[in-house]
mmCIF file of C-alpha atoms in Angstrom:
data_model
loop_
_atom_site.group_PDB
_atom_site.id
_atom_site.type_symbol
_atom_site.label_atom_id
_atom_site.label_comp_id
_atom_site.label_asym_id
_atom_site.label_seq_id
_atom_site.Cartn_x
_atom_site.Cartn_y
_atom_site.Cartn_z
ATOM 1 C CA UNK D 21 114.528 -47.743 -33.998
ATOM 2 C CA UNK D 22 116.457 -44.974 -32.190
ATOM 3 C CA UNK D 23 119.466 -43.511 -33.859
ATOM 4 C CA UNK D 24 121.625 -41.957 -31.309
ATOM 5 C CA UNK D 25 125.167 -40.840 -31.641
ATOM 6 C CA UNK D 26 126.560 -44.155 -30.402
ATOM 7 C CA UNK D 27 124.054 -46.957 -30.604
ATOM 8 C CA UNK D 28 120.974 -47.975 -32.432
ATOM 9 C CA UNK D 29 118.285 -49.329 -30.063
ATOM 10 C CA UNK D 30 115.414 -51.753 -31.357
ATOM 11 C CA UNK D 31 112.622 -51.446 -30.161
ATOM 12 C CA UNK D 32 112.017 -48.340 -28.216
ATOM 13 C CA UNK D 33 109.001 -49.847 -26.439
ATOM 14 C CA UNK D 34 109.378 -53.075 -24.391
ATOM 15 C CA UNK D 35 106.216 -55.175 -24.852
ATOM 16 C CA UNK D 36 105.306 -57.768 -22.366
ATOM 17 C CA UNK D 37 102.563 -60.318 -23.050
ATOM 18 C CA UNK D 38 101.044 -59.989 -19.674
ATOM 19 C CA UNK D 39 99.978 -63.082 -17.642
ATOM 20 C CA UNK D 40 99.399 -63.409 -14.001
ATOM 21 C CA UNK D 41 101.791 -65.338 -11.861
ATOM 22 C CA UNK D 42 104.244 -65.930 -14.836
ATOM 23 C CA UNK D 43 107.582 -64.487 -15.688
ATOM 24 C CA UNK D 44 107.577 -62.675 -18.907
ATOM 25 C CA UNK D 45 110.672 -61.715 -21.021
ATOM 26 C CA UNK D 46 111.336 -59.486 -23.934
ATOM 27 C CA UNK D 47 114.511 -58.422 -25.655
ATOM 28 C CA UNK D 48 116.127 -55.381 -27.371
ATOM 29 C CA UNK D 49 119.010 -55.143 -29.740
ATOM 30 C CA UNK D 50 121.898 -52.594 -29.436
ATOM 31 C CA UNK D 51 123.772 -51.968 -32.690
ATOM 32 C CA UNK D 52 127.128 -50.241 -32.982
ATOM 33 C CA UNK D 53 127.693 -49.028 -36.547
ATOM 34 C CA UNK D 54 130.715 -46.868 -35.540
ATOM 35 C CA UNK D 55 134.419 -47.582 -35.520
ATOM 36 C CA UNK D 56 134.559 -47.120 -31.644
ATOM 37 C CA UNK D 57 133.907 -49.292 -28.693
ATOM 38 C CA UNK D 58 130.757 -48.324 -26.861
ATOM 39 C CA UNK D 59 129.895 -49.254 -23.176
ATOM 40 C CA UNK D 60 126.202 -49.247 -22.066
ATOM 41 C CA UNK D 61 124.202 -49.538 -18.974
ATOM 42 C CA UNK D 62 120.543 -50.161 -18.540
ATOM 43 C CA UNK D 63 118.584 -48.600 -15.742
ATOM 44 C CA UNK D 64 114.955 -48.882 -14.650
ATOM 45 C CA UNK D 65 112.519 -47.038 -12.411
ATOM 46 C CA UNK D 66 111.417 -50.400 -10.798
ATOM 47 C CA UNK D 67 114.544 -52.506 -10.264
ATOM 48 C CA UNK D 68 112.729 -55.058 -7.966
ATOM 49 C CA UNK D 69 110.209 -55.858 -10.721
ATOM 50 C CA UNK D 70 112.609 -56.405 -13.636
ATOM 51 C CA UNK D 71 115.901 -58.363 -14.218
ATOM 52 C CA UNK D 72 118.128 -57.181 -17.077
ATOM 53 C CA UNK D 73 120.767 -59.485 -18.541
ATOM 54 C CA UNK D 74 123.302 -57.989 -19.340
ATOM 55 C CA UNK D 75 122.602 -54.628 -17.714
ATOM 56 C CA UNK D 76 126.064 -53.506 -18.652
ATOM 57 C CA UNK D 77 128.493 -54.425 -21.473
ATOM 58 C CA UNK D 78 130.584 -53.368 -24.319
ATOM 59 C CA UNK D 79 129.509 -53.408 -28.032
ATOM 60 C CA UNK D 80 132.232 -53.850 -30.471
ATOM 61 C CA UNK D 81 132.585 -51.902 -33.661
ATOM 62 C CA UNK D 82 130.056 -52.951 -36.414
ATOM 63 C CA UNK D 83 128.569 -55.447 -34.131
ATOM 64 C CA UNK D 84 125.263 -55.909 -32.077
ATOM 65 C CA UNK D 85 124.240 -57.019 -28.480
ATOM 66 C CA UNK D 86 120.988 -58.524 -27.349
ATOM 67 C CA UNK D 87 119.589 -57.462 -23.999
ATOM 68 C CA UNK D 88 116.838 -59.536 -22.312
ATOM 69 C CA UNK D 89 114.518 -57.929 -19.795
ATOM 70 C CA UNK D 90 112.420 -60.231 -17.592
ATOM 71 C CA UNK D 91 109.528 -59.079 -15.635
ATOM 72 C CA UNK D 92 108.921 -61.063 -12.377
ATOM 73 C CA UNK D 93 105.638 -62.828 -11.871
ATOM 74 C CA UNK D 94 102.833 -60.534 -10.963
ATOM 75 C CA UNK D 95 99.997 -61.371 -8.473
ATOM 76 C CA UNK D 96 97.648 -58.695 -9.735
ATOM 77 C CA UNK D 97 96.964 -56.996 -13.111
ATOM 78 C CA UNK D 98 97.653 -53.274 -13.204
ATOM 79 C CA UNK D 99 94.461 -51.037 -13.719
ATOM 80 C CA UNK D 100 93.514 -50.565 -17.435
ATOM 81 C CA UNK D 101 96.595 -52.753 -18.193
ATOM 82 C CA UNK D 102 98.718 -49.653 -18.205
ATOM 83 C CA UNK D 103 102.288 -49.567 -17.061
ATOM 84 C CA UNK D 104 104.190 -46.552 -15.909
ATOM 85 C CA UNK D 105 107.554 -48.173 -15.687
ATOM 86 C CA UNK D 106 110.434 -46.789 -17.764
ATOM 87 C CA UNK D 107 113.979 -47.814 -18.671
ATOM 88 C CA UNK D 108 116.989 -45.692 -19.491
ATOM 89 C CA UNK D 109 119.708 -46.886 -21.570
ATOM 90 C CA UNK D 110 123.127 -44.939 -21.187
ATOM 91 C CA UNK D 111 126.058 -45.413 -23.691
ATOM 92 C CA UNK D 112 129.543 -43.861 -23.702
ATOM 93 C CA UNK D 113 132.741 -44.215 -25.728
ATOM 94 C CA UNK D 114 135.456 -46.349 -24.099
ATOM 95 C CA UNK D 115 139.003 -47.510 -24.963
ATOM 96 C CA UNK D 116 139.423 -50.754 -26.942
ATOM 97 C CA UNK D 117 140.926 -52.669 -23.969
ATOM 98 C CA UNK D 118 138.020 -51.979 -21.696
ATOM 99 C CA UNK D 119 135.996 -55.220 -20.939
ATOM 100 C CA UNK D 120 132.558 -55.451 -19.361
ATOM 101 C CA UNK D 121 134.292 -56.214 -16.009
ATOM 102 C CA UNK D 122 136.072 -52.876 -16.288
ATOM 103 C CA UNK D 123 132.733 -50.834 -16.558
ATOM 104 C CA UNK D 124 132.177 -48.617 -13.511
ATOM 105 C CA UNK D 125 129.213 -46.160 -12.633
ATOM 106 C CA UNK D 126 131.710 -43.305 -12.988
ATOM 107 C CA UNK D 127 131.830 -43.836 -16.712
ATOM 108 C CA UNK D 128 128.254 -42.711 -17.048
ATOM 109 C CA UNK D 129 128.476 -39.682 -14.771
ATOM 110 C CA UNK D 130 127.904 -36.609 -16.776
ATOM 111 C CA UNK D 131 129.344 -34.415 -14.034
ATOM 112 C CA UNK D 132 132.720 -35.986 -14.655
ATOM 113 C CA UNK D 133 132.784 -34.519 -18.119
ATOM 114 C CA UNK D 134 131.981 -37.746 -19.995
ATOM 115 C CA UNK D 135 129.854 -37.579 -23.076
ATOM 116 C CA UNK D 136 126.886 -39.835 -22.237
ATOM 117 C CA UNK D 137 124.123 -40.609 -24.659
ATOM 118 C CA UNK D 138 120.838 -41.451 -23.017
ATOM 119 C CA UNK D 139 117.636 -43.091 -24.489
ATOM 120 C CA UNK D 140 114.374 -43.611 -22.631
ATOM 121 C CA UNK D 141 112.295 -46.886 -23.290
ATOM 122 C CA UNK D 142 108.661 -47.264 -22.564
ATOM 123 C CA UNK D 143 107.000 -50.396 -21.239
ATOM 124 C CA UNK D 144 103.653 -51.740 -22.573
ATOM 125 C CA UNK D 145 101.489 -54.732 -21.702
ATOM 126 C CA UNK D 146 100.026 -56.629 -24.620
ATOM 127 C CA UNK D 147 97.596 -59.585 -24.653
ATOM 128 C CA UNK D 148 99.271 -63.020 -24.628
ATOM 129 C CA UNK D 149 99.268 -64.861 -27.814
ATOM 130 C CA UNK D 150 96.262 -67.197 -28.301
ATOM 131 C CA UNK D 151 96.930 -70.846 -28.864
ATOM 132 C CA UNK D 152 96.117 -72.157 -32.234
ATOM 133 C CA UNK D 153 92.763 -73.816 -32.783
ATOM 134 C CA UNK D 154 92.911 -77.588 -33.312
ATOM 135 C CA UNK D 155 92.355 -78.654 -36.880
ATOM 136 C CA UNK D 156 91.349 -82.248 -37.645
ATOM 137 C CA UNK D 157 93.337 -84.052 -40.227
ATOM 138 C CA UNK D 158 91.908 -84.529 -43.733
ATOM 139 C CA UNK D 159 89.017 -82.338 -45.090
ATOM 140 C CA UNK D 160 86.414 -80.917 -42.753
ATOM 141 C CA UNK D 161 82.836 -82.272 -42.815
ATOM 142 C CA UNK D 162 80.510 -80.217 -44.774
ATOM 143 C CA UNK D 163 83.328 -78.609 -46.838
ATOM 144 C CA UNK D 164 82.866 -78.590 -50.560
ATOM 145 C CA UNK D 165 85.564 -80.377 -52.742
ATOM 146 C CA UNK D 166 88.264 -78.096 -53.965
ATOM 147 C CA UNK D 167 89.324 -78.291 -57.634
ATOM 148 C CA UNK D 168 92.993 -78.493 -58.273
ATOM 149 C CA UNK D 169 94.630 -76.759 -61.147
ATOM 150 C CA UNK D 170 97.227 -78.587 -63.364
ATOM 151 C CA UNK D 171 100.333 -77.102 -65.016
ATOM 152 C CA UNK D 172 98.471 -76.449 -68.225
ATOM 153 C CA UNK D 173 95.849 -74.553 -66.196
ATOM 154 C CA UNK D 174 93.090 -77.031 -66.609
ATOM 155 C CA UNK D 175 90.962 -77.756 -63.436
ATOM 156 C CA UNK D 176 91.073 -81.282 -62.194
ATOM 157 C CA UNK D 177 88.082 -81.403 -59.943
ATOM 158 C CA UNK D 178 87.200 -85.077 -61.024
ATOM 159 C CA UNK D 179 90.505 -86.378 -59.910
ATOM 160 C CA UNK D 180 90.053 -84.739 -56.445
ATOM 161 C CA UNK D 181 86.681 -86.434 -56.203
ATOM 162 C CA UNK D 182 88.214 -89.667 -57.046
ATOM 163 C CA UNK D 183 90.894 -89.129 -54.332
ATOM 164 C CA UNK D 184 88.185 -88.261 -51.839
ATOM 165 C CA UNK D 185 86.288 -91.348 -52.725
ATOM 166 C CA UNK D 186 89.376 -93.583 -52.242
ATOM 167 C CA UNK D 187 90.062 -92.018 -48.916
ATOM 168 C CA UNK D 188 86.591 -92.866 -47.704
ATOM 169 C CA UNK D 189 85.878 -96.614 -48.550
ATOM 170 C CA UNK D 190 83.282 -96.955 -45.699
ATOM 171 C CA UNK D 191 81.213 -94.136 -47.174
ATOM 172 C CA UNK D 192 81.197 -96.014 -50.606
ATOM 173 C CA UNK D 193 79.933 -99.252 -48.880
ATOM 174 C CA UNK D 194 77.181 -97.486 -47.214
ATOM 175 C CA UNK D 195 76.179 -95.787 -50.307
ATOM 176 C CA UNK D 196 75.987 -99.214 -52.311
ATOM 177 C CA UNK D 197 73.908 -100.689 -49.475
ATOM 178 C CA UNK D 198 71.557 -97.932 -49.557
ATOM 179 C CA UNK D 199 71.213 -98.150 -53.305
ATOM 180 C CA UNK D 200 70.424 -101.702 -53.128
ATOM 181 C CA UNK D 201 67.843 -101.358 -50.423
ATOM 182 C CA UNK D 202 66.122 -98.511 -52.415
ATOM 183 C CA UNK D 203 66.035 -100.851 -55.468
ATOM 184 C CA UNK D 204 64.579 -103.685 -53.450
ATOM 185 C CA UNK D 205 61.848 -101.466 -52.091
ATOM 186 C CA UNK D 206 60.983 -100.046 -55.515
ATOM 187 C CA UNK D 207 60.576 -103.599 -56.860
ATOM 188 C CA UNK D 208 58.314 -104.532 -53.955
ATOM 189 C CA UNK D 209 56.228 -101.381 -54.609
ATOM 190 C CA UNK D 210 55.824 -102.361 -58.244
ATOM 191 C CA UNK D 211 54.720 -105.881 -57.203
ATOM 192 C CA UNK D 212 52.100 -104.535 -54.773
ATOM 193 C CA UNK D 213 50.739 -102.124 -57.537
ATOM 194 C CA UNK D 214 50.393 -104.957 -59.944
ATOM 195 C CA UNK D 215 48.534 -107.205 -57.400
ATOM 196 C CA UNK D 216 46.325 -104.431 -56.470
ATOM 197 C CA UNK D 217 45.383 -103.906 -60.172
ATOM 198 C CA UNK D 218 44.624 -107.672 -60.615
ATOM 199 C CA UNK D 219 42.320 -107.547 -57.586
ATOM 200 C CA UNK D 220 40.463 -104.685 -58.844
ATOM 201 C CA UNK D 221 39.976 -106.351 -62.157
ATOM 202 C CA UNK D 222 38.657 -109.547 -60.606
ATOM 203 C CA UNK D 223 36.322 -107.618 -58.272
ATOM 204 C CA UNK D 224 34.858 -105.626 -61.399
ATOM 205 C CA UNK D 225 34.365 -109.088 -63.103
ATOM 206 C CA UNK D 226 32.435 -110.398 -60.144
ATOM 207 C CA UNK D 227 30.206 -107.387 -59.951
ATOM 208 C CA UNK D 228 29.309 -107.715 -63.677
ATOM 209 C CA UNK D 229 28.430 -111.419 -63.119
ATOM 210 C CA UNK D 230 26.335 -110.566 -60.041
ATOM 211 C CA UNK D 231 24.459 -107.996 -62.111
ATOM 212 C CA UNK D 232 23.680 -110.566 -65.092
ATOM 213 C CA UNK D 233 22.260 -113.186 -62.522
ATOM 214 C CA UNK D 234 19.895 -110.727 -60.820
ATOM 215 C CA UNK D 235 18.577 -109.074 -64.095
ATOM 216 C CA UNK D 236 16.662 -112.112 -65.605
ATOM 217 C CA UNK D 237 14.859 -115.382 -64.647
ATOM 218 C CA UNK D 238 17.318 -118.244 -64.230
ATOM 219 C CA UNK D 239 16.727 -121.139 -66.757
ATOM 220 C CA UNK D 240 16.105 -123.706 -63.760
ATOM 221 C CA UNK D 241 13.300 -121.521 -62.518
ATOM 222 C CA UNK D 242 11.821 -121.470 -66.159
ATOM 223 C CA UNK D 243 11.777 -125.226 -66.365
ATOM 224 C CA UNK D 244 10.183 -125.728 -62.892
ATOM 225 C CA UNK D 245 7.533 -123.222 -63.806
ATOM 226 C CA UNK D 246 6.893 -124.910 -67.156
ATOM 227 C CA UNK D 247 6.547 -128.458 -65.526
ATOM 228 C CA UNK D 248 4.119 -127.014 -63.066
ATOM 229 C CA UNK D 249 2.014 -125.551 -65.918
ATOM 230 C CA UNK D 250 2.011 -128.968 -67.781
ATOM 231 C CA UNK D 251 0.962 -130.877 -64.705
ATOM 232 C CA UNK D 252 -1.875 -128.315 -63.940
ATOM 233 C CA UNK D 253 -3.145 -128.549 -67.550
ATOM 234 C CA UNK D 254 -3.207 -132.437 -67.317
ATOM 235 C CA UNK D 255 -5.147 -132.384 -64.187
ATOM 236 C CA UNK D 256 -7.848 -129.965 -65.501
ATOM 237 C CA UNK D 257 -8.310 -132.046 -68.716
ATOM 238 C CA UNK D 258 -9.016 -135.167 -66.488
ATOM 239 C CA UNK D 259 -11.599 -133.359 -64.459
#
């Protein structure tokens, strides 16, 4: 803010968010804290590039006036984004009956003996504002649940989890289906293990029976050999 004898000017640097092929505007505020009427006039070193509204006017005592400066659309960006343009704001005391239409260039002529206050304003180019990033409604994927704090200072994380579960019924259905499938697979696995154990026991029993049958002479073979022996003895006695 510049504190001159007649007007306070805010800001002293006109900042334009520079974009190609687009008109850009910024504003400044002139404040009159005195008991007098103050006329002002705005000049620039590049009048074809800027449009000032209003470029002249009268600021009443204890009041303010907003001035809008519009930069015409630019086809090329300046080197290093530096701007050498400047503005000059002139102010002078006028009579209470002076209106903006009564303002003339002679009022701001120092050679006429008028007390003219002057304030130089700089121009700066700044990056344009970035658009906000889109945010999906609800909680984001992968984010951990947040605990809420009640009036008595206790943490209500369980209630937040319940609210989240209510807000996602499809997820609960999928989870129940997965649990049922896991339970069914577990039962089938236990059944296969039991059947495998029974088969191993039966196989072991068959092996033991096979060993017993091959270890000694069967009873039928013993009877046959006995009958053969009796017949041979009978024949030998007759001869």
